[in-house]
Structures are given as structure tokens and as C-alpha cells.
Coordinates of C-alpha atoms in Angstrom, one line a residue:
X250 CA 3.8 16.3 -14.5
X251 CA 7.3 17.5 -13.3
X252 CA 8.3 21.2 -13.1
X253 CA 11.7 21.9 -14.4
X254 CA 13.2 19.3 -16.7
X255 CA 16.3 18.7 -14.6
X256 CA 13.8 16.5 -11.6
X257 CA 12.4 14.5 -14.7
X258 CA 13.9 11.3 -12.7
X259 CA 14.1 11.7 -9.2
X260 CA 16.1 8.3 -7.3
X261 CA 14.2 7.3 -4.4
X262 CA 15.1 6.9 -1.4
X263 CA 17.1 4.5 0.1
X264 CA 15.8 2.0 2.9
X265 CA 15.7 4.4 5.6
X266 CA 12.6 6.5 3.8
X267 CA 10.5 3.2 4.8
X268 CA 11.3 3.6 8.4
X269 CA 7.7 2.8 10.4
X270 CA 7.8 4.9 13.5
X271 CA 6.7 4.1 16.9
X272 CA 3.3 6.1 16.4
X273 CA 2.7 4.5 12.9
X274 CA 3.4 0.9 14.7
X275 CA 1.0 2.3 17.2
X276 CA -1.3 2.9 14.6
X277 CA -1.0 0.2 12.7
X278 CA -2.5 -2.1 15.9
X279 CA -5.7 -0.7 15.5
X280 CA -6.4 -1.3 12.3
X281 CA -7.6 -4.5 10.2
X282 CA -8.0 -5.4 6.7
X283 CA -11.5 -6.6 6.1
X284 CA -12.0 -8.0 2.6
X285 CA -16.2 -7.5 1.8
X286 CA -16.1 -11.5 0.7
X287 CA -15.3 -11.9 4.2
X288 CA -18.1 -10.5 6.2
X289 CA -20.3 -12.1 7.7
X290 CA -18.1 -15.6 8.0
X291 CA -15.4 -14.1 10.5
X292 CA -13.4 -17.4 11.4
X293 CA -14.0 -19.5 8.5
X294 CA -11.6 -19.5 5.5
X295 CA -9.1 -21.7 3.2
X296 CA -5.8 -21.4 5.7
X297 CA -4.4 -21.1 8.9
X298 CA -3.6 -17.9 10.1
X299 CA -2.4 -16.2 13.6
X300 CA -4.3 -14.8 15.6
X301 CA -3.7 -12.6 19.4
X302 CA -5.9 -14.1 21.8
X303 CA -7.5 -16.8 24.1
X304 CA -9.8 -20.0 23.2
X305 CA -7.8 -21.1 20.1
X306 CA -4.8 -23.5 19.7
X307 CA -1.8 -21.7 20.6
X308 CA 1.0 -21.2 17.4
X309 CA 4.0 -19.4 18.9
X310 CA 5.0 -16.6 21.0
X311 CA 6.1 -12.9 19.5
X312 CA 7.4 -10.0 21.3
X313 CA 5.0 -7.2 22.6
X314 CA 4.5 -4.3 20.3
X315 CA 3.1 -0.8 21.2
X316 CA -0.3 -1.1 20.7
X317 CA -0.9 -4.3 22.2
X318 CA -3.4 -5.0 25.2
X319 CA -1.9 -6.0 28.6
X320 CA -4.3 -8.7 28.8
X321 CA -2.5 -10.7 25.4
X322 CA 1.2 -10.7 27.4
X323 CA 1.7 -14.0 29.2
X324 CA 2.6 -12.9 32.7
X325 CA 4.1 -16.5 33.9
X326 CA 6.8 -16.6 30.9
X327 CA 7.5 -12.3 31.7
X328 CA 8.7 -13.7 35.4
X329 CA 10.7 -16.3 33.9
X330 CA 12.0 -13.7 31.4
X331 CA 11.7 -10.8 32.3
X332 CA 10.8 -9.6 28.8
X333 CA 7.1 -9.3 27.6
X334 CA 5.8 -11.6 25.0
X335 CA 2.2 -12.5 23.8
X336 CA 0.7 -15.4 22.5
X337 CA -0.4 -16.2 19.0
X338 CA -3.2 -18.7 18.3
X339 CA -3.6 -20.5 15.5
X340 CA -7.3 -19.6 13.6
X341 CA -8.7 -19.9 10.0
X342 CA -9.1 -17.0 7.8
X343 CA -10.4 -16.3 4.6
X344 CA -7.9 -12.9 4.0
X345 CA -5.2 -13.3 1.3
X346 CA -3.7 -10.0 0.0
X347 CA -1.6 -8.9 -2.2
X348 CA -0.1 -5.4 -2.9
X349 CA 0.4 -4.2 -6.1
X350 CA 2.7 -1.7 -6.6
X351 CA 3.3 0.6 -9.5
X352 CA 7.1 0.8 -10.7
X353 CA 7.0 3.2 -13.9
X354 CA 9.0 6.0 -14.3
X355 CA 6.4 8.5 -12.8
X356 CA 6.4 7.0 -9.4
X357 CA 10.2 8.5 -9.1
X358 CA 8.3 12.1 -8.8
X359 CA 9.1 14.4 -5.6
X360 CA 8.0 17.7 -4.5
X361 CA 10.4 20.7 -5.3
X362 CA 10.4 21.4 -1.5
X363 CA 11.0 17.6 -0.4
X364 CA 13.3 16.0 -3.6
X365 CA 14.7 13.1 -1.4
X366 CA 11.5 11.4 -0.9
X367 CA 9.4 10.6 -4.1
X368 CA 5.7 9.3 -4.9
X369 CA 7.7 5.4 -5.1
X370 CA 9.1 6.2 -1.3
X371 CA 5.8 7.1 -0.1
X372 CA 3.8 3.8 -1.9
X373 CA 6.4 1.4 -0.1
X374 CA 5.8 3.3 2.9
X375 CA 2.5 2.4 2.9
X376 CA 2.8 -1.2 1.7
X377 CA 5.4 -1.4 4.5
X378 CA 2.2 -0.2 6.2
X379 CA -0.3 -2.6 4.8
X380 CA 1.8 -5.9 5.6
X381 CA 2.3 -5.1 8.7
X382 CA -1.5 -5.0 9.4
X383 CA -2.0 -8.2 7.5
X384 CA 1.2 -9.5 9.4
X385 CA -0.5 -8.8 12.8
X386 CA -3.5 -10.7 11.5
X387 CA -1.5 -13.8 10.5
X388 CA -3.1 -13.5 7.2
X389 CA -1.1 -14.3 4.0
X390 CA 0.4 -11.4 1.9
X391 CA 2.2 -10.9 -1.4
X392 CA 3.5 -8.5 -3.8
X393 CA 3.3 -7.7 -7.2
X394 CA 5.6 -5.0 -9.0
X395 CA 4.5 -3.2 -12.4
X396 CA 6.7 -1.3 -14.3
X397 CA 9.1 -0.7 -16.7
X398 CA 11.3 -3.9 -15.7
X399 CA 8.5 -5.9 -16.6
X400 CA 6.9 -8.1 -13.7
X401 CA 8.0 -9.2 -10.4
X402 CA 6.0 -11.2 -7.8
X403 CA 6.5 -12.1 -4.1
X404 CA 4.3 -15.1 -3.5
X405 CA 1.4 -14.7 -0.2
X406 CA 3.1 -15.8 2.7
X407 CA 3.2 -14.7 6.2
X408 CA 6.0 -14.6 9.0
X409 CA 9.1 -13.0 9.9
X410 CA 10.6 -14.7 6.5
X411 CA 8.1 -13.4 4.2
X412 CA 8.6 -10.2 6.0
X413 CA 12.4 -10.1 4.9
X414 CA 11.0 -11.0 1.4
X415 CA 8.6 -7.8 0.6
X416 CA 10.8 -5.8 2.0
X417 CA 13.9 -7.2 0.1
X418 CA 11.8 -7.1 -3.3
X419 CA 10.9 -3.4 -2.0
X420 CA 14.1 -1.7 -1.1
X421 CA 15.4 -3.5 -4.7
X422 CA 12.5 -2.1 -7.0
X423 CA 13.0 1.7 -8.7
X424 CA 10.7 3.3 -10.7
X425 CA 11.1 3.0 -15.0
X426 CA 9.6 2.7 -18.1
X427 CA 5.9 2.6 -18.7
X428 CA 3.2 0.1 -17.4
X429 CA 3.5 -3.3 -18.9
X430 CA 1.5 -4.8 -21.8
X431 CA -1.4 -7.1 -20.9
X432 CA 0.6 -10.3 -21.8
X433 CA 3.3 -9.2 -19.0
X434 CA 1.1 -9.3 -16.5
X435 CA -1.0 -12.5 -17.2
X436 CA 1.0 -14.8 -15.1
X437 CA 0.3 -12.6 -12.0
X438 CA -3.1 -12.2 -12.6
X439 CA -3.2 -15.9 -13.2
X440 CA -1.9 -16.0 -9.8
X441 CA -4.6 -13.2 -7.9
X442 CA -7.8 -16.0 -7.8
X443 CA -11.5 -15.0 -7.0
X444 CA -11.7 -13.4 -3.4
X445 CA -8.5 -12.2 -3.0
X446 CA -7.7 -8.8 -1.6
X447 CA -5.8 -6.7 -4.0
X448 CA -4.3 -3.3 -2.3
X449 CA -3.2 -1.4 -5.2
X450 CA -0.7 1.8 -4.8
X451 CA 0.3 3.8 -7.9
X452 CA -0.4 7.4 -9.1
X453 CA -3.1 6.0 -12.0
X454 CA -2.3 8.2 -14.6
X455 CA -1.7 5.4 -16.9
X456 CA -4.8 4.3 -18.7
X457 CA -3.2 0.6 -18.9
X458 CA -2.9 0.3 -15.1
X459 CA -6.4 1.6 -14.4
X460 CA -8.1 -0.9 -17.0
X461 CA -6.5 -3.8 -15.7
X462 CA -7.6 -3.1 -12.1
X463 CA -11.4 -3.0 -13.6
X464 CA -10.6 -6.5 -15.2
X465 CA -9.6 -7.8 -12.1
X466 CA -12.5 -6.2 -10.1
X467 CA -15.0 -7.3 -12.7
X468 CA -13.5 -11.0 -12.5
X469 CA -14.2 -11.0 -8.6
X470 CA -11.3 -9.8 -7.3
X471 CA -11.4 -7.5 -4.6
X472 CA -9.7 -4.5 -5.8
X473 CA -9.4 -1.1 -3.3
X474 CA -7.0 1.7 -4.7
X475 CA -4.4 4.0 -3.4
X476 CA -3.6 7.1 -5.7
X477 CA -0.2 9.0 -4.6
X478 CA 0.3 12.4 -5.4
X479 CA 2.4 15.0 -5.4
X480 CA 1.6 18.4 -3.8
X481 CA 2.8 20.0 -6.4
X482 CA 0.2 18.1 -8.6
X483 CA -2.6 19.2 -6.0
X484 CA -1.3 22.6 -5.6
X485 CA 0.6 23.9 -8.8
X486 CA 2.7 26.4 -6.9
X487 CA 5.0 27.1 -9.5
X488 CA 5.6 31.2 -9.6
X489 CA 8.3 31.1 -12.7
X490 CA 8.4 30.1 -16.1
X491 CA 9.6 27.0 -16.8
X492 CA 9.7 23.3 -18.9
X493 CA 7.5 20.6 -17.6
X494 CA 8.2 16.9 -18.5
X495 CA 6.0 14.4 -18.8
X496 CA 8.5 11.5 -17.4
X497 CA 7.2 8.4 -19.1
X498 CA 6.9 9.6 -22.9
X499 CA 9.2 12.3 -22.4
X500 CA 7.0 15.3 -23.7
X501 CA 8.0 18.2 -22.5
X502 CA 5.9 21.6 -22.6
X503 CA 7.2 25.1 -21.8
X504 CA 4.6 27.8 -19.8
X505 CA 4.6 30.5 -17.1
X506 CA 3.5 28.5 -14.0
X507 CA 0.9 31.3 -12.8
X508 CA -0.7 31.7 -16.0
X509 CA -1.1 27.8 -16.4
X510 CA -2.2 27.3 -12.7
X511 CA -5.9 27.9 -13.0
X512 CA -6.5 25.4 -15.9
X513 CA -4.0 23.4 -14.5
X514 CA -6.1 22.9 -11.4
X515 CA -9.5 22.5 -13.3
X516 CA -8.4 20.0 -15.2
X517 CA -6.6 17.9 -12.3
X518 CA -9.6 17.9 -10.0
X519 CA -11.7 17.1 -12.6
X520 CA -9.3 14.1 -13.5
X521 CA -9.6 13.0 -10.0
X522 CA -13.7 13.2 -10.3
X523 CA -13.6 11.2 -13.8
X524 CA -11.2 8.5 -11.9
X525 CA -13.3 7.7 -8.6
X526 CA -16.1 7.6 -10.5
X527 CA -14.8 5.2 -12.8
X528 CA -13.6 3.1 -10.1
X529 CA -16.8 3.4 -8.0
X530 CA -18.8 1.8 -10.9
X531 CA -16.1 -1.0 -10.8
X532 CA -16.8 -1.5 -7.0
X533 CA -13.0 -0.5 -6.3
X534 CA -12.9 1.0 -2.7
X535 CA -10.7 4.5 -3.2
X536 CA -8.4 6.5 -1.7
X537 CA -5.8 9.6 -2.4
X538 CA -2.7 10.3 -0.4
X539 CA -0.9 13.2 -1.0
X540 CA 2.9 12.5 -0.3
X541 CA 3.2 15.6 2.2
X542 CA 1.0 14.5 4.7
X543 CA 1.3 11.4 7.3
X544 CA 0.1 8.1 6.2
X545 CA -2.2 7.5 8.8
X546 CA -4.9 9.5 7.1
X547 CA -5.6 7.3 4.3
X548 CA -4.5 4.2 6.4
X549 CA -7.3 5.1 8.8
X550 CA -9.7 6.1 6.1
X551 CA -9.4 2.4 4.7
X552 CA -8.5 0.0 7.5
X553 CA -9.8 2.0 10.9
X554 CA -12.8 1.1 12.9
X555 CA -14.7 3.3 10.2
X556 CA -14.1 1.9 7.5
X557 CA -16.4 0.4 4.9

């Protein structure tokens, strides 16, 4: 839903929208992806991976990030240095993730108030987000993009070099077009095998895109979803008359925004009931980020200390 038929395609953002701060770094130390395939067998997996700590065979150095623990720097190489740098040990893990990222033509949505950063900006914010966790843990990530251009896939890898990949294939994608046909994306979900992690980011409007993530869960993939939204889709604050464009089919439909809010909002939240349902009976872990508030809300919700 877009308000006003001349944002019916909003341009996102360009590199600088993906920025991590200092607190979200901060942030991002604390938290862990923890696949449910992988409980109960911490330390045992399929491949190498790094990990911060003691008691292990040592892989390589890295520079201290906020967040860090004093403990992890290695004090004798800081008085040859004079810079702070921690060890990396090498350990197996069974994590593998990738994220997949929704590229149609309704990710390019953006709040009247806020038009320079859209839905898309906010989802690679937080896959920005979601590799950098998995980077931290040494465990293997990749990408997979799903829109109107068809498919495009970043294989799992980790380092400073498959770093430089996602967030090449990232600052490259735009949102267009529609969600792919089922043949389109066979090859990647040829690729997603039985216990991966699959981090999916996208506004789920599309029936398509929804089905497919129940395949995958259903086939023993671990599936756990991010819905973006606008607030203007949560709060419907339109006070004027206007045209509103549906972005992907390009149906339009012309109202007074106060007399359509209250059905508007009735039938939205109970979209968003229908949907978590839905993906609750496919065992797919849920969350909803609204694109005006900080990412570490739903970051925490899914990756903190509390998370389940």
C-alpha cells in the first residue's frame, strides 16, 4: 500500500543507509544465532569455524571491537603493538545461514515522513546486522536475493572476503517486479540443505514468498522470519484524500484516508494474526520490524540472551 501515486517507487538508499553504528556493533556482540538443530551438541558440527576464546587451536588474530571482553585481548602482542587485538580459535560448528532477502518492487516503500530510507534499506540493515553476528561466530553465511531480476545467490562463506561479497551483492540489489516463479528459485533451494538456518527478511505480502518459506520449513530447513513494515502501514495516518497504489500489480484505488483508516486497520492487524499463525503452524520463528524504530528490538527479540 502506498499513499499518493507519485512514491509508487521509492529508490533506496545508497550505501551509507547500511551504516552499523557503534551501539548497534555494541549490540551485535551480545547476541548469537542459535539454530534449534543445534542445541544440545554445542561444539560438534560439519565445519570449521572461529571462535573468541581459550583451550582451542588458535586461527588468527582480529582487531578489538566494542563489545569485546578484556580478558579475549592478548596483552603481550598490545606491548609489542600498541594496538589491541584478540585471538580467534579455530572450533567446529554446526551453524550455516543464509539470508534471504526479498527484492520485489514493494520493498522500495518509505514512510511519507522518512522517503530516503525504504522497507529494502531497512532489510539490508538488518542482514548487515545478521552477518555480522554469524561473522563473530565464525560460522558460514550466504545470501539469497528474490525479486523481480530473478535469482541471485552469494554462496556461505565467512571472513573479511565474504564480508566484501554480501555487502557487494547488497549495496547492488534494488527492489522490482514481483516474487519469482517456483522454477526460479529451485537452484537456490537446491542449494539450502536439511539443517540450515534460513533468516528471511521481506514484507510477506506476496502469497508466493510465504508458500515457499513453508516448503522449505516443512523439508527441514530452519526457517525464522522478519516482516518489514512501514508505519504508515501500522498506522494509516493519512488525513486527505488521495490515490493508493498497489506497487507490484499497479492497482490503484482512490479514498478519503480518514474514512478508510478504521477498516484499513482491522483488516491489517488481522492480516498480521492470519500470517503468524500460519507460520507458527510451520514452526517458522517470527518477527515484525517496523522501519521507524531501531533494529535492536527485533535483533534482541530473535538473537539476545532471551531468545527461544
Amino acid at each position: 500500500m502506498i499513499g499518493d501515486s507519485s512514491a509508487a517507487v521509492t529508490a533506496p538508499g545508497d550505501a551509507s543507509t547500511d551504516a552499523l553504528t557503534p551501539a548497534l556493533r555494541a549490540l551485535i556482540a551480545t547476541l548469537r544465532l542459535r539454530p534449534r538443530h543445534a542445541l544440545g551438541r554445542q561444539g560438534l558440527g560439519h565445519h570449521p569455524s572461529r571462535n573468541r576464546g581459550s583451550g582451542q587451536e588458535f586461527a588468527q588474530y582480529r582487531a578489538y571491537e566494542s563489545g569485546d571482553e578484556p580478558r579475549q585481548i592478548d596483552w603481550k602482542l598490545y606491548a609489542r603493538s600498541d594496538r589491541f587485538f584478540v585471538r580467534e580459535a579455530e572450533r567446529e560448528s554446526p551453524v550455516r545461514a543464509w539470508l534471504l532477502l526479498d527484492t520485489t518492487a514493494s520493498m522500495a516503500q518509505a514512510d511519507e515522513a522518512t522517503p530516503g530510507f525504504s522497507r529494502f534499506d531497512a532489510a539490508r540493515l538488518l542482514a548487515r546486522c545478521v552477518f555480522e553476528i554469524a561473522q563473530r561466530q565464525g560460522d558460514a553465511c550466504g545470501l539469497v536475493l528474490c525479486g523481480g531480476a530473478g535469482l541471485s545467490l552469494v554462496t556461505p562463506g565467512s571472513g573479511p572476503r565474504q564480508r566484501d561479497r554480501l555487502r557487494h551483492a547488497l549495496v547492488s540489489a534494488a527492489p522490482r517486479g514481483q516474487w519469482p516463479e517456483p522454477e526460479v528459485l529451485a537452484p537456490a533451494w537446491g542449494r539450502i540443505v536439511r539443517g540450515d538456518l534460513v533468516i528471511a527478511l521481506g514484507d510477506f505480502f506476496d502469497e508466493a514468498a510465504v508458500a515457499q518459506l513453508e516448503r522449505l520449513a516443512h523439508a527441514g530447513r530452519e526457517v525464522i522470519t522478519i516482516q518489514l513494515l512501514t508505519a504508515d502501514e501500522r498506522d494509516f495516518p493519512f488525513a486527505d484524500g488521495r490515490r493508493f497504489v498497489e506497487p507490484e500489480a499497479g492497482e490503484s484505488l482512490l479514498g478519503d484516508g480518514p474514512g478508510l483508516r478504521a477498516g484499513y486497520l482491522a483488516r491489517f492487524a488481522e492480516a498480521q494474526r492470519l500470517l503468524a499463525a500460519r507460520l507458527a503452524a510451520a514452526g517458522i520463528r517470527h518477527a515484525t520490524h517496523v522501519i521507524d524504530r531501531s533494529p535492536s528490538q527485533v535483533l534482541q527479540v530473535l538473537f539476545g540472551d532471551r531468545a527461544r
